[in-house]
Amino acid sequence: MRAQSGIASAVLIGALPIALIFGLWHVLAATGMAPPSLLPAPSAVAARLLQQWSSPAYLEHAASTLLRLFAGFGIAVIAGIAIGVAATASRRVGATVTPLVRVLAPVPKIALYPAFILTLGFGDASKIALVVADAVFPILLATAQGTAAVEPKLTWSAQAAGASRWRCLLTVVLPAALPSVLTGCRIGLVISCIVVFLAEMITSTDGLGHLLVRAARNFQTVDMFVPLITISLLGLLLNAGFNAVRRRLLAGFPETTE
């Protein structure tokens, strides 16, 4: 009961700012403080949103965005976890990876997008590469930090029982560092949602970002809000789904028990 009431209160607290934003939006549109050509009424956007969600063409654009998002995020998860574990396991790998991360992590990855376009073209590959470049760093850093913080007695006990070094890393260290790894993955997922939308806004012939730019160029403000709200709702659903998976994977960890 306590857990259910806590979840309900968290949902209400999270919904309050959203309700205030939509309330302010409605007031601005209803009073004419913002012209409809710049800020359409929420009701008009909602009606257009429902209409678009029943359109196969619009759903194809959303599917293209999700395909790029999941492909880039999946590659970032595999690469980030693998490099983070390797950096903990090997001093040479750690000595090589650490300076690269310090140099590349603060760089805005969108600055690399022209290079990705020149090498990979204007198709899905360049957009997926941009998602990977942006999402891999929080996953890598969280994995390296989590695995390095694992109690050494756990590895000593496993090695004393006959486990090899790499088997110890995969069966003892990585599971013990799972909370930190999943935190990095959650951050990477949010970044992936933002980056794939931005990449489609810059160069794309499909996807939700392309629809927003096309509507803006044609001064179709209602259609401009539809993909923006769609990607926001998709991000909300993906975050909720990831949190559900995280709670299931971390069942029994001290920080997840109440």
mmCIF file with all atom_site columns, N, CA and C in Angstrom, residues 13-75:
data_model
loop_
_atom_site.group_PDB
_atom_site.id
_atom_site.type_symbol
_atom_site.label_atom_id
_atom_site.label_alt_id
_atom_site.label_comp_id
_atom_site.label_asym_id
_atom_site.label_entity_id
_atom_site.label_seq_id
_atom_site.pdbx_PDB_ins_code
_atom_site.Cartn_x
_atom_site.Cartn_y
_atom_site.Cartn_z
_atom_site.occupancy
_atom_site.B_iso_or_equiv
_atom_site.pdbx_formal_charge
_atom_site.auth_seq_id
_atom_site.auth_comp_id
_atom_site.auth_asym_id
_atom_site.auth_atom_id
_atom_site.pdbx_PDB_model_num
ATOM 1   N N  . ILE A 1 13 ? 2.539  14.598 -8.724  1.00 0.00 ? 13 ILE A N  1
ATOM 2   C CA . ILE A 1 13 ? 3.534  15.675 -8.681  1.00 0.00 ? 13 ILE A CA 1
ATOM 3   C C  . ILE A 1 13 ? 4.144  15.900 -10.055 1.00 0.00 ? 13 ILE A C  1
ATOM 4   N N  . GLY A 1 14 ? 4.403  14.805 -10.788 1.00 0.00 ? 14 GLY A N  1
ATOM 5   C CA . GLY A 1 14 ? 4.962  14.945 -12.118 1.00 0.00 ? 14 GLY A CA 1
ATOM 6   C C  . GLY A 1 14 ? 3.985  15.523 -13.123 1.00 0.00 ? 14 GLY A C  1
ATOM 7   N N  . ALA A 1 15 ? 2.677  15.250 -12.923 1.00 0.00 ? 15 ALA A N  1
ATOM 8   C CA . ALA A 1 15 ? 1.676  15.752 -13.863 1.00 0.00 ? 15 ALA A CA 1
ATOM 9   C C  . ALA A 1 15 ? 1.333  17.215 -13.635 1.00 0.00 ? 15 ALA A C  1
ATOM 10  N N  . LEU A 1 16 ? 1.599  17.723 -12.434 1.00 0.00 ? 16 LEU A N  1
ATOM 11  C CA . LEU A 1 16 ? 1.234  19.105 -12.116 1.00 0.00 ? 16 LEU A CA 1
ATOM 12  C C  . LEU A 1 16 ? 1.931  20.129 -13.013 1.00 0.00 ? 16 LEU A C  1
ATOM 13  N N  . PRO A 1 17 ? 3.255  20.067 -13.213 1.00 0.00 ? 17 PRO A N  1
ATOM 14  C CA . PRO A 1 17 ? 3.880  21.056 -14.114 1.00 0.00 ? 17 PRO A CA 1
ATOM 15  C C  . PRO A 1 17 ? 3.358  20.978 -15.540 1.00 0.00 ? 17 PRO A C  1
ATOM 16  N N  . ILE A 1 18 ? 3.074  19.754 -16.014 1.00 0.00 ? 18 ILE A N  1
ATOM 17  C CA . ILE A 1 18 ? 2.542  19.598 -17.369 1.00 0.00 ? 18 ILE A CA 1
ATOM 18  C C  . ILE A 1 18 ? 1.168  20.251 -17.470 1.00 0.00 ? 18 ILE A C  1
ATOM 19  N N  . ALA A 1 19 ? 0.337  20.035 -16.449 1.00 0.00 ? 19 ALA A N  1
ATOM 20  C CA . ALA A 1 19 ? -0.993 20.655 -16.448 1.00 0.00 ? 19 ALA A CA 1
ATOM 21  C C  . ALA A 1 19 ? -0.891 22.178 -16.425 1.00 0.00 ? 19 ALA A C  1
ATOM 22  N N  . LEU A 1 20 ? 0.066  22.710 -15.676 1.00 0.00 ? 20 LEU A N  1
ATOM 23  C CA . LEU A 1 20 ? 0.245  24.159 -15.628 1.00 0.00 ? 20 LEU A CA 1
ATOM 24  C C  . LEU A 1 20 ? 0.684  24.709 -16.984 1.00 0.00 ? 20 LEU A C  1
ATOM 25  N N  . ILE A 1 21 ? 1.558  23.980 -17.672 1.00 0.00 ? 21 ILE A N  1
ATOM 26  C CA . ILE A 1 21 ? 2.014  24.428 -18.995 1.00 0.00 ? 21 ILE A CA 1
ATOM 27  C C  . ILE A 1 21 ? 0.848  24.463 -19.979 1.00 0.00 ? 21 ILE A C  1
ATOM 28  N N  . PHE A 1 22 ? 0.048  23.390 -19.983 1.00 0.00 ? 22 PHE A N  1
ATOM 29  C CA . PHE A 1 22 ? -1.093 23.356 -20.900 1.00 0.00 ? 22 PHE A CA 1
ATOM 30  C C  . PHE A 1 22 ? -2.135 24.408 -20.515 1.00 0.00 ? 22 PHE A C  1
ATOM 31  N N  . GLY A 1 23 ? -2.296 24.671 -19.206 1.00 0.00 ? 23 GLY A N  1
ATOM 32  C CA . GLY A 1 23 ? -3.219 25.723 -18.785 1.00 0.00 ? 23 GLY A CA 1
ATOM 33  C C  . GLY A 1 23 ? -2.772 27.088 -19.269 1.00 0.00 ? 23 GLY A C  1
ATOM 34  N N  . LEU A 1 24 ? -1.483 27.372 -19.132 1.00 0.00 ? 24 LEU A N  1
ATOM 35  C CA . LEU A 1 24 ? -0.944 28.637 -19.621 1.00 0.00 ? 24 LEU A CA 1
ATOM 36  C C  . LEU A 1 24 ? -1.070 28.724 -21.133 1.00 0.00 ? 24 LEU A C  1
ATOM 37  N N  . TRP A 1 25 ? -0.814 27.631 -21.816 1.00 0.00 ? 25 TRP A N  1
ATOM 38  C CA . TRP A 1 25 ? -0.959 27.587 -23.274 1.00 0.00 ? 25 TRP A CA 1
ATOM 39  C C  . TRP A 1 25 ? -2.387 27.932 -23.678 1.00 0.00 ? 25 TRP A C  1
ATOM 40  N N  . HIS A 1 26 ? -3.370 27.338 -22.984 1.00 0.00 ? 26 HIS A N  1
ATOM 41  C CA . HIS A 1 26 ? -4.776 27.586 -23.311 1.00 0.00 ? 26 HIS A CA 1
ATOM 42  C C  . HIS A 1 26 ? -5.136 29.054 -23.065 1.00 0.00 ? 26 HIS A C  1
ATOM 43  N N  . VAL A 1 27 ? -4.643 29.623 -21.979 1.00 0.00 ? 27 VAL A N  1
ATOM 44  C CA . VAL A 1 27 ? -4.958 31.023 -21.664 1.00 0.00 ? 27 VAL A CA 1
ATOM 45  C C  . VAL A 1 27 ? -4.378 31.945 -22.730 1.00 0.00 ? 27 VAL A C  1
ATOM 46  N N  . LEU A 1 28 ? -3.128 31.712 -23.122 1.00 0.00 ? 28 LEU A N  1
ATOM 47  C CA . LEU A 1 28 ? -2.490 32.554 -24.135 1.00 0.00 ? 28 LEU A CA 1
ATOM 48  C C  . LEU A 1 28 ? -3.226 32.483 -25.468 1.00 0.00 ? 28 LEU A C  1
ATOM 49  N N  . ALA A 1 29 ? -3.676 31.260 -25.838 1.00 0.00 ? 29 ALA A N  1
ATOM 50  C CA . ALA A 1 29 ? -4.380 31.108 -27.116 1.00 0.00 ? 29 ALA A CA 1
ATOM 51  C C  . ALA A 1 29 ? -5.798 31.661 -27.040 1.00 0.00 ? 29 ALA A C  1
ATOM 52  N N  . ALA A 1 30 ? -6.485 31.461 -25.912 1.00 0.00 ? 30 ALA A N  1
ATOM 53  C CA . ALA A 1 30 ? -7.885 31.883 -25.791 1.00 0.00 ? 30 ALA A CA 1
ATOM 54  C C  . ALA A 1 30 ? -8.014 33.402 -25.683 1.00 0.00 ? 30 ALA A C  1
ATOM 55  N N  . THR A 1 31 ? -7.084 34.046 -25.029 1.00 0.00 ? 31 THR A N  1
ATOM 56  C CA . THR A 1 31 ? -7.158 35.497 -24.848 1.00 0.00 ? 31 THR A CA 1
ATOM 57  C C  . THR A 1 31 ? -6.594 36.267 -26.032 1.00 0.00 ? 31 THR A C  1
ATOM 58  N N  . GLY A 1 32 ? -5.961 35.570 -26.952 1.00 0.00 ? 32 GLY A N  1
ATOM 59  C CA . GLY A 1 32 ? -5.392 36.239 -28.110 1.00 0.00 ? 32 GLY A CA 1
ATOM 60  C C  . GLY A 1 32 ? -4.066 36.919 -27.835 1.00 0.00 ? 32 GLY A C  1
ATOM 61  N N  . MET A 1 33 ? -3.465 36.654 -26.684 1.00 0.00 ? 33 MET A N  1
ATOM 62  C CA . MET A 1 33 ? -2.166 37.253 -26.379 1.00 0.00 ? 33 MET A CA 1
ATOM 63  C C  . MET A 1 33 ? -1.092 36.751 -27.352 1.00 0.00 ? 33 MET A C  1
ATOM 64  N N  . ALA A 1 34 ? -1.293 35.543 -27.840 1.00 0.00 ? 34 ALA A N  1
ATOM 65  C CA . ALA A 1 34 ? -0.409 34.992 -28.872 1.00 0.00 ? 34 ALA A CA 1
ATOM 66  C C  . ALA A 1 34 ? -1.266 34.691 -30.096 1.00 0.00 ? 34 ALA A C  1
ATOM 67  N N  . PRO A 1 35 ? -0.902 35.183 -31.258 1.00 0.00 ? 35 PRO A N  1
ATOM 68  C CA . PRO A 1 35 ? -1.725 34.955 -32.452 1.00 0.00 ? 35 PRO A CA 1
ATOM 69  C C  . PRO A 1 35 ? -1.759 33.474 -32.828 1.00 0.00 ? 35 PRO A C  1
ATOM 70  N N  . PRO A 1 36 ? -2.891 32.997 -33.382 1.00 0.00 ? 36 PRO A N  1
ATOM 71  C CA . PRO A 1 36 ? -2.999 31.579 -33.770 1.00 0.00 ? 36 PRO A CA 1
ATOM 72  C C  . PRO A 1 36 ? -1.939 31.150 -34.776 1.00 0.00 ? 36 PRO A C  1
ATOM 73  N N  . SER A 1 37 ? -1.440 32.095 -35.574 1.00 0.00 ? 37 SER A N  1
ATOM 74  C CA . SER A 1 37 ? -0.414 31.735 -36.542 1.00 0.00 ? 37 SER A CA 1
ATOM 75  C C  . SER A 1 37 ? 0.898  31.341 -35.874 1.00 0.00 ? 37 SER A C  1
ATOM 76  N N  . LEU A 1 38 ? 1.077  31.758 -34.616 1.00 0.00 ? 38 LEU A N  1
ATOM 77  C CA . LEU A 1 38 ? 2.288  31.398 -33.872 1.00 0.00 ? 38 LEU A CA 1
ATOM 78  C C  . LEU A 1 38 ? 2.013  30.358 -32.796 1.00 0.00 ? 38 LEU A C  1
ATOM 79  N N  . LEU A 1 39 ? 0.869  30.453 -32.155 1.00 0.00 ? 39 LEU A N  1
ATOM 80  C CA . LEU A 1 39 ? 0.541  29.533 -31.074 1.00 0.00 ? 39 LEU A CA 1
ATOM 81  C C  . LEU A 1 39 ? -0.911 29.092 -31.225 1.00 0.00 ? 39 LEU A C  1
ATOM 82  N N  . PRO A 1 40 ? -1.149 27.956 -31.876 1.00 0.00 ? 40 PRO A N  1
ATOM 83  C CA . PRO A 1 40 ? -2.528 27.478 -32.049 1.00 0.00 ? 40 PRO A CA 1
ATOM 84  C C  . PRO A 1 40 ? -3.104 26.992 -30.728 1.00 0.00 ? 40 PRO A C  1
ATOM 85  N N  . ALA A 1 41 ? -4.407 26.883 -30.682 1.00 0.00 ? 41 ALA A N  1
ATOM 86  C CA . ALA A 1 41 ? -5.070 26.429 -29.463 1.00 0.00 ? 41 ALA A CA 1
ATOM 87  C C  . ALA A 1 41 ? -4.748 24.960 -29.189 1.00 0.00 ? 41 ALA A C  1
ATOM 88  N N  . PRO A 1 42 ? -4.647 24.562 -27.915 1.00 0.00 ? 42 PRO A N  1
ATOM 89  C CA . PRO A 1 42 ? -4.378 23.152 -27.597 1.00 0.00 ? 42 PRO A CA 1
ATOM 90  C C  . PRO A 1 42 ? -5.409 22.201 -28.183 1.00 0.00 ? 42 PRO A C  1
ATOM 91  N N  . SER A 1 43 ? -6.672 22.642 -28.264 1.00 0.00 ? 43 SER A N  1
ATOM 92  C CA . SER A 1 43 ? -7.718 21.778 -28.814 1.00 0.00 ? 43 SER A CA 1
ATOM 93  C C  . SER A 1 43 ? -7.470 21.482 -30.285 1.00 0.00 ? 43 SER A C  1
ATOM 94  N N  . ALA A 1 44 ? -7.005 22.492 -31.031 1.00 0.00 ? 44 ALA A N  1
ATOM 95  C CA . ALA A 1 44 ? -6.706 22.284 -32.448 1.00 0.00 ? 44 ALA A CA 1
ATOM 96  C C  . ALA A 1 44 ? -5.539 21.330 -32.627 1.00 0.00 ? 44 ALA A C  1
ATOM 97  N N  . VAL A 1 45 ? -4.533 21.462 -31.777 1.00 0.00 ? 45 VAL A N  1
ATOM 98  C CA . VAL A 1 45 ? -3.381 20.556 -31.852 1.00 0.00 ? 45 VAL A CA 1
ATOM 99  C C  . VAL A 1 45 ? -3.792 19.130 -31.475 1.00 0.00 ? 45 VAL A C  1
ATOM 100 N N  . ALA A 1 46 ? -4.640 19.003 -30.445 1.00 0.00 ? 46 ALA A N  1
ATOM 101 C CA . ALA A 1 46 ? -5.085 17.671 -30.017 1.00 0.00 ? 46 ALA A CA 1
ATOM 102 C C  . ALA A 1 46 ? -5.899 16.988 -31.114 1.00 0.00 ? 46 ALA A C  1
ATOM 103 N N  . ALA A 1 47 ? -6.773 17.741 -31.775 1.00 0.00 ? 47 ALA A N  1
ATOM 104 C CA . ALA A 1 47 ? -7.572 17.158 -32.856 1.00 0.00 ? 47 ALA A CA 1
ATOM 105 C C  . ALA A 1 47 ? -6.679 16.710 -34.014 1.00 0.00 ? 47 ALA A C  1
ATOM 106 N N  . ARG A 1 48 ? -5.706 17.526 -34.347 1.00 0.00 ? 48 ARG A N  1
ATOM 107 C CA . ARG A 1 48 ? -4.778 17.165 -35.424 1.00 0.00 ? 48 ARG A CA 1
ATOM 108 C C  . ARG A 1 48 ? -3.900 15.987 -35.018 1.00 0.00 ? 48 ARG A C  1
ATOM 109 N N  . LEU A 1 49 ? -3.543 15.925 -33.741 1.00 0.00 ? 49 LEU A N  1
ATOM 110 C CA . LEU A 1 49 ? -2.730 14.824 -33.232 1.00 0.00 ? 49 LEU A CA 1
ATOM 111 C C  . LEU A 1 49 ? -3.462 13.499 -33.383 1.00 0.00 ? 49 LEU A C  1
ATOM 112 N N  . LEU A 1 50 ? -4.731 13.458 -32.996 1.00 0.00 ? 50 LEU A N  1
ATOM 113 C CA . LEU A 1 50 ? -5.513 12.229 -33.128 1.00 0.00 ? 50 LEU A CA 1
ATOM 114 C C  . LEU A 1 50 ? -5.691 11.851 -34.599 1.00 0.00 ? 50 LEU A C  1
ATOM 115 N N  . GLN A 1 51 ? -5.861 12.849 -35.439 1.00 0.00 ? 51 GLN A N  1
ATOM 116 C CA . GLN A 1 51 ? -6.009 12.585 -36.875 1.00 0.00 ? 51 GLN A CA 1
ATOM 117 C C  . GLN A 1 51 ? -4.719 11.979 -37.458 1.00 0.00 ? 51 GLN A C  1
ATOM 118 N N  . GLN A 1 52 ? -3.587 12.530 -37.070 1.00 0.00 ? 52 GLN A N  1
ATOM 119 C CA . GLN A 1 52 ? -2.314 12.038 -37.587 1.00 0.00 ? 52 GLN A CA 1
ATOM 120 C C  . GLN A 1 52 ? -1.986 10.643 -37.069 1.00 0.00 ? 52 GLN A C  1
ATOM 121 N N  . TRP A 1 53 ? -2.339 10.386 -35.822 1.00 0.00 ? 53 TRP A N  1
ATOM 122 C CA . TRP A 1 53 ? -2.040 9.064  -35.259 1.00 0.00 ? 53 TRP A CA 1
ATOM 123 C C  . TRP A 1 53 ? -2.819 7.951  -35.957 1.00 0.00 ? 53 TRP A C  1
ATOM 124 N N  . SER A 1 54 ? -3.886 8.295  -36.634 1.00 0.00 ? 54 SER A N  1
ATOM 125 C CA . SER A 1 54 ? -4.640 7.293  -37.398 1.00 0.00 ? 54 SER A CA 1
ATOM 126 C C  . SER A 1 54 ? -4.205 7.242  -38.855 1.00 0.00 ? 54 SER A C  1
ATOM 127 N N  . SER A 1 55 ? -3.181 8.018  -39.202 1.00 0.00 ? 55 SER A N  1
ATOM 128 C CA . SER A 1 55 ? -2.688 8.058  -40.580 1.00 0.00 ? 55 SER A CA 1
ATOM 129 C C  . SER A 1 55 ? -1.512 7.104  -40.752 1.00 0.00 ? 55 SER A C  1
ATOM 130 N N  . PRO A 1 56 ? -1.585 6.146  -41.688 1.00 0.00 ? 56 PRO A N  1
ATOM 131 C CA . PRO A 1 56 ? -0.449 5.240  -41.912 1.00 0.00 ? 56 PRO A CA 1
ATOM 132 C C  . PRO A 1 56 ? 0.835  5.969  -42.308 1.00 0.00 ? 56 PRO A C  1
ATOM 133 N N  . ALA A 1 57 ? 0.712  7.056  -43.065 1.00 0.00 ? 57 ALA A N  1
ATOM 134 C CA . ALA A 1 57 ? 1.903  7.804  -43.482 1.00 0.00 ? 57 ALA A CA 1
ATOM 135 C C  . ALA A 1 57 ? 2.613  8.404  -42.270 1.00 0.00 ? 57 ALA A C  1
ATOM 136 N N  . TYR A 1 58 ? 1.844  8.960  -41.350 1.00 0.00 ? 58 TYR A N  1
ATOM 137 C CA . TYR A 1 58 ? 2.449  9.543  -40.153 1.00 0.00 ? 58 TYR A CA 1
ATOM 138 C C  . TYR A 1 58 ? 3.098  8.464  -39.285 1.00 0.00 ? 58 TYR A C  1
ATOM 139 N N  . LEU A 1 59 ? 2.437  7.317  -39.166 1.00 0.00 ? 59 LEU A N  1
ATOM 140 C CA . LEU A 1 59 ? 2.994  6.220  -38.373 1.00 0.00 ? 59 LEU A CA 1
ATOM 141 C C  . LEU A 1 59 ? 4.287  5.689  -38.987 1.00 0.00 ? 59 LEU A C  1
ATOM 142 N N  . GLU A 1 60 ? 4.405  5.754  -40.306 1.00 0.00 ? 60 GLU A N  1
ATOM 143 C CA . GLU A 1 60 ? 5.658  5.358  -40.947 1.00 0.00 ? 60 GLU A CA 1
ATOM 144 C C  . GLU A 1 60 ? 6.790  6.299  -40.568 1.00 0.00 ? 60 GLU A C  1
ATOM 145 N N  . HIS A 1 61 ? 6.490  7.580  -40.490 1.00 0.00 ? 61 HIS A N  1
ATOM 146 C CA . HIS A 1 61 ? 7.505  8.543  -40.054 1.00 0.00 ? 61 HIS A CA 1
ATOM 147 C C  . HIS A 1 61 ? 7.923  8.265  -38.607 1.00 0.00 ? 61 HIS A C  1
ATOM 148 N N  . ALA A 1 62 ? 6.954  7.976  -37.755 1.00 0.00 ? 62 ALA A N  1
ATOM 149 C CA . ALA A 1 62 ? 7.275  7.661  -36.361 1.00 0.00 ? 62 ALA A CA 1
ATOM 150 C C  . ALA A 1 62 ? 8.099  6.381  -36.261 1.00 0.00 ? 62 ALA A C  1
ATOM 151 N N  . ALA A 1 63 ? 7.776  5.406  -37.109 1.00 0.00 ? 63 ALA A N  1
ATOM 152 C CA . ALA A 1 63 ? 8.528  4.153  -37.106 1.00 0.00 ? 63 ALA A CA 1
ATOM 153 C C  . ALA A 1 63 ? 9.972  4.384  -37.543 1.00 0.00 ? 63 ALA A C  1
ATOM 154 N N  . SER A 1 64 ? 10.192 5.262  -38.498 1.00 0.00 ? 64 SER A N  1
ATOM 155 C CA . SER A 1 64 ? 11.555 5.576  -38.932 1.00 0.00 ? 64 SER A CA 1
ATOM 156 C C  . SER A 1 64 ? 12.357 6.188  -37.790 1.00 0.00 ? 64 SER A C  1
ATOM 157 N N  . THR A 1 65 ? 11.720 7.085  -37.049 1.00 0.00 ? 65 THR A N  1
ATOM 158 C CA . THR A 1 65 ? 12.398 7.698  -35.905 1.00 0.00 ? 65 THR A CA 1
ATOM 159 C C  . THR A 1 65 ? 12.740 6.658  -34.845 1.00 0.00 ? 65 THR A C  1
ATOM 160 N N  . LEU A 1 66 ? 11.798 5.786  -34.535 1.00 0.00 ? 66 LEU A N  1
ATOM 161 C CA . LEU A 1 66 ? 12.035 4.760  -33.523 1.00 0.00 ? 66 LEU A CA 1
ATOM 162 C C  . LEU A 1 66 ? 13.110 3.773  -33.963 1.00 0.00 ? 66 LEU A C  1
ATOM 163 N N  . LEU A 1 67 ? 13.137 3.433  -35.251 1.00 0.00 ? 67 LEU A N  1
ATOM 164 C CA . LEU A 1 67 ? 14.163 2.521  -35.750 1.00 0.00 ? 67 LEU A CA 1
ATOM 165 C C  . LEU A 1 67 ? 15.557 3.104  -35.537 1.00 0.00 ? 67 LEU A C  1
ATOM 166 N N  . ARG A 1 68 ? 15.739 4.359  -35.897 1.00 0.00 ? 68 ARG A N  1
ATOM 167 C CA . ARG A 1 68 ? 17.042 5.004  -35.704 1.00 0.00 ? 68 ARG A CA 1
ATOM 168 C C  . ARG A 1 68 ? 17.379 5.126  -34.221 1.00 0.00 ? 68 ARG A C  1
ATOM 169 N N  . LEU A 1 69 ? 16.379 5.445  -33.423 1.00 0.00 ? 69 LEU A N  1
ATOM 170 C CA . LEU A 1 69 ? 16.605 5.603  -31.990 1.00 0.00 ? 69 LEU A CA 1
ATOM 171 C C  . LEU A 1 69 ? 17.072 4.291  -31.362 1.00 0.00 ? 69 LEU A C  1
ATOM 172 N N  . PHE A 1 70 ? 16.330 3.207  -31.621 1.00 0.00 ? 70 PHE A N  1
ATOM 173 C CA . PHE A 1 70 ? 16.665 1.927  -31.003 1.00 0.00 ? 70 PHE A CA 1
ATOM 174 C C  . PHE A 1 70 ? 17.976 1.361  -31.541 1.00 0.00 ? 70 PHE A C  1
ATOM 175 N N  . ALA A 1 71 ? 18.240 1.556  -32.822 1.00 0.00 ? 71 ALA A N  1
ATOM 176 C CA . ALA A 1 71 ? 19.503 1.062  -33.393 1.00 0.00 ? 71 ALA A CA 1
ATOM 177 C C  . ALA A 1 71 ? 20.683 1.785  -32.753 1.00 0.00 ? 71 ALA A C  1
ATOM 178 N N  . GLY A 1 72 ? 20.615 3.115  -32.687 1.00 0.00 ? 72 GLY A N  1
ATOM 179 C CA . GLY A 1 72 ? 21.707 3.866  -32.087 1.00 0.00 ? 72 GLY A CA 1
ATOM 180 C C  . GLY A 1 72 ? 21.863 3.586  -30.609 1.00 0.00 ? 72 GLY A C  1
ATOM 181 N N  . PHE A 1 73 ? 20.753 3.519  -29.888 1.00 0.00 ? 73 PHE A N  1
ATOM 182 C CA . PHE A 1 73 ? 20.818 3.250  -28.455 1.00 0.00 ? 73 PHE A CA 1
ATOM 183 C C  . PHE A 1 73 ? 21.343 1.846  -28.181 1.00 0.00 ? 73 PHE A C  1
ATOM 184 N N  . GLY A 1 74 ? 20.912 0.867  -28.969 1.00 0.00 ? 74 GLY A N  1
ATOM 185 C CA . GLY A 1 74 ? 21.383 -0.499 -28.779 1.00 0.00 ? 74 GLY A CA 1
ATOM 186 C C  . GLY A 1 74 ? 22.889 -0.620 -28.978 1.00 0.00 ? 74 GLY A C  1
ATOM 187 N N  . ILE A 1 75 ? 23.399 0.013  -30.033 1.00 0.00 ? 75 ILE A N  1
ATOM 188 C CA . ILE A 1 75 ? 24.842 -0.015 -30.276 1.00 0.00 ? 75 ILE A CA 1
ATOM 189 C C  . ILE A 1 75 ? 25.586 0.697  -29.156 1.00 0.00 ? 75 ILE A C  1
#
